Coordinates of C-alpha atoms in Angstrom, one line a residue:
X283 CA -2.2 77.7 -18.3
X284 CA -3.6 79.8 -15.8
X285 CA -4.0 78.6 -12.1
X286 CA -7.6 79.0 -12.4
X287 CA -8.3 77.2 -15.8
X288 CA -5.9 74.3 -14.2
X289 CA -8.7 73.7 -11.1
X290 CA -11.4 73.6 -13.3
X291 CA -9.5 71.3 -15.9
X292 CA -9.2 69.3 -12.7
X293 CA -12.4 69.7 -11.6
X294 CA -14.3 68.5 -14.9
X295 CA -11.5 65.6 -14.3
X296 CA -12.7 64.3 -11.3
X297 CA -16.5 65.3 -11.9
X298 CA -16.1 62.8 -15.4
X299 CA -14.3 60.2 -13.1
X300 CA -16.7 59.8 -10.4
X301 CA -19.6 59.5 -12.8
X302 CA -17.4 56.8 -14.9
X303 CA -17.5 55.2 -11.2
X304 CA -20.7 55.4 -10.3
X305 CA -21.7 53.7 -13.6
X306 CA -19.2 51.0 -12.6
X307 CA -21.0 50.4 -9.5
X308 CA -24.5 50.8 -10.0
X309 CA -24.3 49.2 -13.9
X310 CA -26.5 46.7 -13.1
X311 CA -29.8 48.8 -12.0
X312 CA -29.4 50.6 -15.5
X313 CA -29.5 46.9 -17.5
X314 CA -31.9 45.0 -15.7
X315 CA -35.5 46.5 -14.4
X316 CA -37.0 43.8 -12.3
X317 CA -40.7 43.0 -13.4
X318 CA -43.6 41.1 -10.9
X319 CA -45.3 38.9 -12.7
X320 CA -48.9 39.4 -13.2
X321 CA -50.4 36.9 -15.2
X322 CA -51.7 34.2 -12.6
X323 CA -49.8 30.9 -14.5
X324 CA -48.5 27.7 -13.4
X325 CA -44.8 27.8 -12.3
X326 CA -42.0 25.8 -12.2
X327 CA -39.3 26.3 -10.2
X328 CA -35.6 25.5 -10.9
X329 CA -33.8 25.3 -7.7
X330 CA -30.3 26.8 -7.7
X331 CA -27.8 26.5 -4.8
X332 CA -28.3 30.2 -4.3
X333 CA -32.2 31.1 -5.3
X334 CA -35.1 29.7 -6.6
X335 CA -36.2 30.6 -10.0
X336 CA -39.6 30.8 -11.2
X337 CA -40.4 29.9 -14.9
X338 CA -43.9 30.4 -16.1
X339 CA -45.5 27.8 -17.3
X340 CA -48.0 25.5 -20.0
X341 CA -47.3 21.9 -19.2
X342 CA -47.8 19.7 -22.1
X343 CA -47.5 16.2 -22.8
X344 CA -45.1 15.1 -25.8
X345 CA -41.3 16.3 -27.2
X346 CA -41.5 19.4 -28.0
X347 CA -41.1 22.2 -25.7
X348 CA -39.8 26.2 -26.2
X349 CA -38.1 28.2 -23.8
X350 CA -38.0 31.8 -23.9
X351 CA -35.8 34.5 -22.3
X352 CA -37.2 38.1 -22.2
X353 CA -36.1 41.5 -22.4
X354 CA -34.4 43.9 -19.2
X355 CA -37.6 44.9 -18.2
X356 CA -40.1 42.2 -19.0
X357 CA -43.1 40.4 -17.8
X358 CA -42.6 37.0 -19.4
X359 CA -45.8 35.5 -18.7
X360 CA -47.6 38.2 -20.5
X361 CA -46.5 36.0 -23.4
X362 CA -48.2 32.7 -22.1
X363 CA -51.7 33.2 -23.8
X364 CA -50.7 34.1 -27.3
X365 CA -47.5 31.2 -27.1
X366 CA -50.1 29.1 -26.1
X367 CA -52.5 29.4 -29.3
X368 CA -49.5 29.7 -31.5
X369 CA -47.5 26.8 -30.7
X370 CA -50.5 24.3 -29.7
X371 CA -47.6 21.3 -29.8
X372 CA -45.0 22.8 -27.0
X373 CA -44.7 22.7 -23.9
X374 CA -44.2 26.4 -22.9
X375 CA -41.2 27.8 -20.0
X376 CA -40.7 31.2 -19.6
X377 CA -38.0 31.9 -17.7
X378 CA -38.4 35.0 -15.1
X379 CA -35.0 36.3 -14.6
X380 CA -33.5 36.4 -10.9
X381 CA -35.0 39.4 -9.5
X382 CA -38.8 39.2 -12.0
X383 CA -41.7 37.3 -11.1
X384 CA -40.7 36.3 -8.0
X385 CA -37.2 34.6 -8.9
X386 CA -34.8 35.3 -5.9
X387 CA -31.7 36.6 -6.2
X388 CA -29.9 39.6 -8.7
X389 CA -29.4 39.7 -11.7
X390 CA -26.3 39.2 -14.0
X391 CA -25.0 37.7 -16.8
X392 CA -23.2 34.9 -15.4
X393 CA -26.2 33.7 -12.9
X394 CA -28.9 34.0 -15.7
X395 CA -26.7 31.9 -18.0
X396 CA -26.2 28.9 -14.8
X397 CA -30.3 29.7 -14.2
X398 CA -30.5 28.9 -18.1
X399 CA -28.2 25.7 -18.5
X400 CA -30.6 23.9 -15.3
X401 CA -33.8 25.0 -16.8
X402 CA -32.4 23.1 -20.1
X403 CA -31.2 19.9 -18.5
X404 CA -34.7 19.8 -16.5
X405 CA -36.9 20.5 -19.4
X406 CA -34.7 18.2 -21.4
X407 CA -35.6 15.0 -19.2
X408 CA -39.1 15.1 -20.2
X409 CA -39.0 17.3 -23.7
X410 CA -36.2 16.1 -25.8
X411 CA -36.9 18.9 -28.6
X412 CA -36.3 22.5 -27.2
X413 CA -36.8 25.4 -28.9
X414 CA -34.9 28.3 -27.4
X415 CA -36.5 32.0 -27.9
X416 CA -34.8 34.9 -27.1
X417 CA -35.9 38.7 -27.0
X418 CA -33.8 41.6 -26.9
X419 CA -31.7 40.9 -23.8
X420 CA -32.7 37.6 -23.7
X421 CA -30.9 36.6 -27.3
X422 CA -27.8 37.2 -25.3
X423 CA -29.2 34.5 -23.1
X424 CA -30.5 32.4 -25.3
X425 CA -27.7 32.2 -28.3
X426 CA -25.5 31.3 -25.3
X427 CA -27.3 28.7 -24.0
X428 CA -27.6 26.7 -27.8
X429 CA -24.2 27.0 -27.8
X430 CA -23.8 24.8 -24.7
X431 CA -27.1 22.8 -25.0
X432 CA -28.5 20.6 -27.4
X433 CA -31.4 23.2 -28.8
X434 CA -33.3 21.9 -31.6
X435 CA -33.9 25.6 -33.0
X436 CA -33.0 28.8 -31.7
X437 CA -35.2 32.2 -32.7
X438 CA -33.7 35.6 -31.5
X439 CA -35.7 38.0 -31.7
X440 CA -33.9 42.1 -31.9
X441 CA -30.6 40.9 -31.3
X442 CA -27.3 42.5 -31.1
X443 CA -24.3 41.9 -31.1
X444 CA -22.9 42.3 -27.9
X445 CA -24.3 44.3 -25.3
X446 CA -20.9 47.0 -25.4
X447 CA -22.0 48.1 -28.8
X448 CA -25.4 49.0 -27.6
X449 CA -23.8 50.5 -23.7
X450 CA -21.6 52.2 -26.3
X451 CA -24.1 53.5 -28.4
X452 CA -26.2 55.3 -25.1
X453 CA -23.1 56.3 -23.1
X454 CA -20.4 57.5 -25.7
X455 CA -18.8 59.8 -23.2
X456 CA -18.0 56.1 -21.1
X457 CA -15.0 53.5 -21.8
X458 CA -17.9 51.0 -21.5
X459 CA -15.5 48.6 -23.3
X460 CA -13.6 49.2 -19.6
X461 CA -16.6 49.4 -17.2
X462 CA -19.1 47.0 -18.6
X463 CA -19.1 43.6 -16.3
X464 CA -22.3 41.9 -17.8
X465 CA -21.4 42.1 -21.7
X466 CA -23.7 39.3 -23.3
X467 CA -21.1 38.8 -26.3
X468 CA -23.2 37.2 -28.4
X469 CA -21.3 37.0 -32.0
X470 CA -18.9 34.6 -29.8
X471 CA -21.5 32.2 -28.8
X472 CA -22.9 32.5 -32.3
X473 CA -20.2 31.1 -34.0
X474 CA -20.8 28.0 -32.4
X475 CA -24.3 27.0 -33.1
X476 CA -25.2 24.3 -35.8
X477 CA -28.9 24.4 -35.4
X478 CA -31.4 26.4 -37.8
X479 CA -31.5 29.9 -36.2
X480 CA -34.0 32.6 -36.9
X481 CA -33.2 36.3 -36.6
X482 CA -36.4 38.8 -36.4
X483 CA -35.7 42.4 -36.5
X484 CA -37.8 45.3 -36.4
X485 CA -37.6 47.3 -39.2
X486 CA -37.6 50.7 -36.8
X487 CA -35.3 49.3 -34.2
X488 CA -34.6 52.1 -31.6
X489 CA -32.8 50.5 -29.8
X490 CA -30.8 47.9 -31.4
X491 CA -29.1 49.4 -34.5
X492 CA -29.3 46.9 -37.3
X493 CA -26.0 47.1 -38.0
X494 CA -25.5 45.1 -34.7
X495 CA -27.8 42.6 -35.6
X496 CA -26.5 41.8 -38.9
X497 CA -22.7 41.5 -37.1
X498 CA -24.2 38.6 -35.4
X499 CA -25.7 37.2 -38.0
X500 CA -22.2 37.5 -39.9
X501 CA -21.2 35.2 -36.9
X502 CA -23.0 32.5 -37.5
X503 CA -21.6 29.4 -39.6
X504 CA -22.7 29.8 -43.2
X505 CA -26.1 29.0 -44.0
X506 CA -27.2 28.1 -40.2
X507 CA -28.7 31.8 -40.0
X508 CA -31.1 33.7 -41.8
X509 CA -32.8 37.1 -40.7
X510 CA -36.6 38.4 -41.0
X511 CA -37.6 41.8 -41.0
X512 CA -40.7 42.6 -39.5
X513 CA -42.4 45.7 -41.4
X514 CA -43.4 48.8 -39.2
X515 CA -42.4 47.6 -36.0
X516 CA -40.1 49.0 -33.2
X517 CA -37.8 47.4 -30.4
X518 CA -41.0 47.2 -27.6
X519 CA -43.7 46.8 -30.9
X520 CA -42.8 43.7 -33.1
X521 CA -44.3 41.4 -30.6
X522 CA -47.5 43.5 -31.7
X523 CA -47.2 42.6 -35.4
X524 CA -49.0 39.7 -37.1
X525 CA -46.0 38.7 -38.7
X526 CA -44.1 38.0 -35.0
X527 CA -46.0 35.0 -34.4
X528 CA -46.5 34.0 -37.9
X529 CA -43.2 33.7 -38.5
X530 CA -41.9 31.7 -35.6
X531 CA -44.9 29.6 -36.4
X532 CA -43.0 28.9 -39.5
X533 CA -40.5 27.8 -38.1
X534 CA -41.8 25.7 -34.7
X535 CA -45.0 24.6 -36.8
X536 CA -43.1 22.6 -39.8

């Protein structure tokens, strides 16, 4: 090998392996993209040691409540109205993320998860029947949390698998299996749930292959599980589509 051909060999070398370590560093500004939140709703505030999170809000008197967990880059309270009208019977919490509307702190997998547990056991005093949503990002959260929490339902809406298939799926050229620090390994936490679970996919996922989604659902104990299609929806459109609410009001509404 000539001397030249070695130096760039070297050079592509060290290009690759300062990128693989820039990725390392700055992982967490490509997963989570902090959101304000702009609908003007009541909040509650779950005090950790470190930061104060701020949930978004519709108080309501009686058992039931849902708590719902969002996607990397989204405004949770958005979801208040239509929740509201939908699921007249709950008691609504959406949690903003540390980092989104207002939360303090940064975001990662293991803080959201501690944010998650308190925002249970406070609900739980006054609520003794949660229903935990997830979306995108948030089923990570969320199928974790019913595994640790006594959830009456759980509802994941474009789930995966574990977040390295999907890092895996953008970044080929990456050992993301290596690099990744937040990995929201859901099929783990999935294997340990025992309360009826819901799985809404969009039938033109982009972003989450359905392959990963129906991994997790293979993790699940037999018949706890059972997966919905919505029809000519995408990963950011299925919350768009009648069928979205109509079905989790199937399943919250019996």
């Amino acid at each position: 090998m000539s001397r030249k051909l070695m130096s760039l060999v070297a050079l592509i070398v060290i290009v690759y392996l300062v990128l693989c370590a820039a990725l390392f560093v700055f992982q967490r500004s490509l997963i989570y993209f902090p959101q304000p939140g702009t609908l003007n709703a009541a909040d509650t505030l779950v005090k950790m040691p470190d930061a104060d999170i701020h949930v978004s809000t519709r108080e309501h008197s009686g058992p039931k409540a849902l708590i719902y967990f969002g996607g990397n880059a989204e405004d949770v309270s958005r979801n208040l109205p239509g929740f509201a009208e939908a699921f007249p019977d709950y008691a609504l919490y959406l949690m903003n993320y540390r980092g989104f509307g207002g939360s303090g702190g940064s975001p990662s997998e293991e803080a959201i998860a501690e944010d998650a547990l308190a925002l249970f056991d406070q609900v739980y005093a006054s609520h003794p029947q949660i229903t935990v949503i997830g979306r995108s990002l948030g089923s990570g959260v969320a199928v974790r949390l019913a595994s640790q929490r006594p959830a009456t339902q759980l509802i994941l809406v474009t789930p995966f698998n574990s977040l390295v298939e999907i890092a895996t799926r953008q970044y080929p050229w990456v050992p993301v299996q290596w690099l990744l620090k937040d990995r929201f390994e859901s099929g783990k936490y999935a294997a340990h749930i025992s309360v009826p679970t819901l799985l809404l996919a969009a039938s033109d996922d982009q972003v989450v292959p359905r392959a990963s989604t129906q991994r997790l659902l293979g993790h699940f104990p037999k018949g706890v599980a059972t997966i919905r299609v919505v029809p000519d929806s995408g990963h950011n459109s299925i919350s768009e589509r009648r069928e979205y609410l109509q079905w989790m009001g199937d399943v919250l509404n019996r």
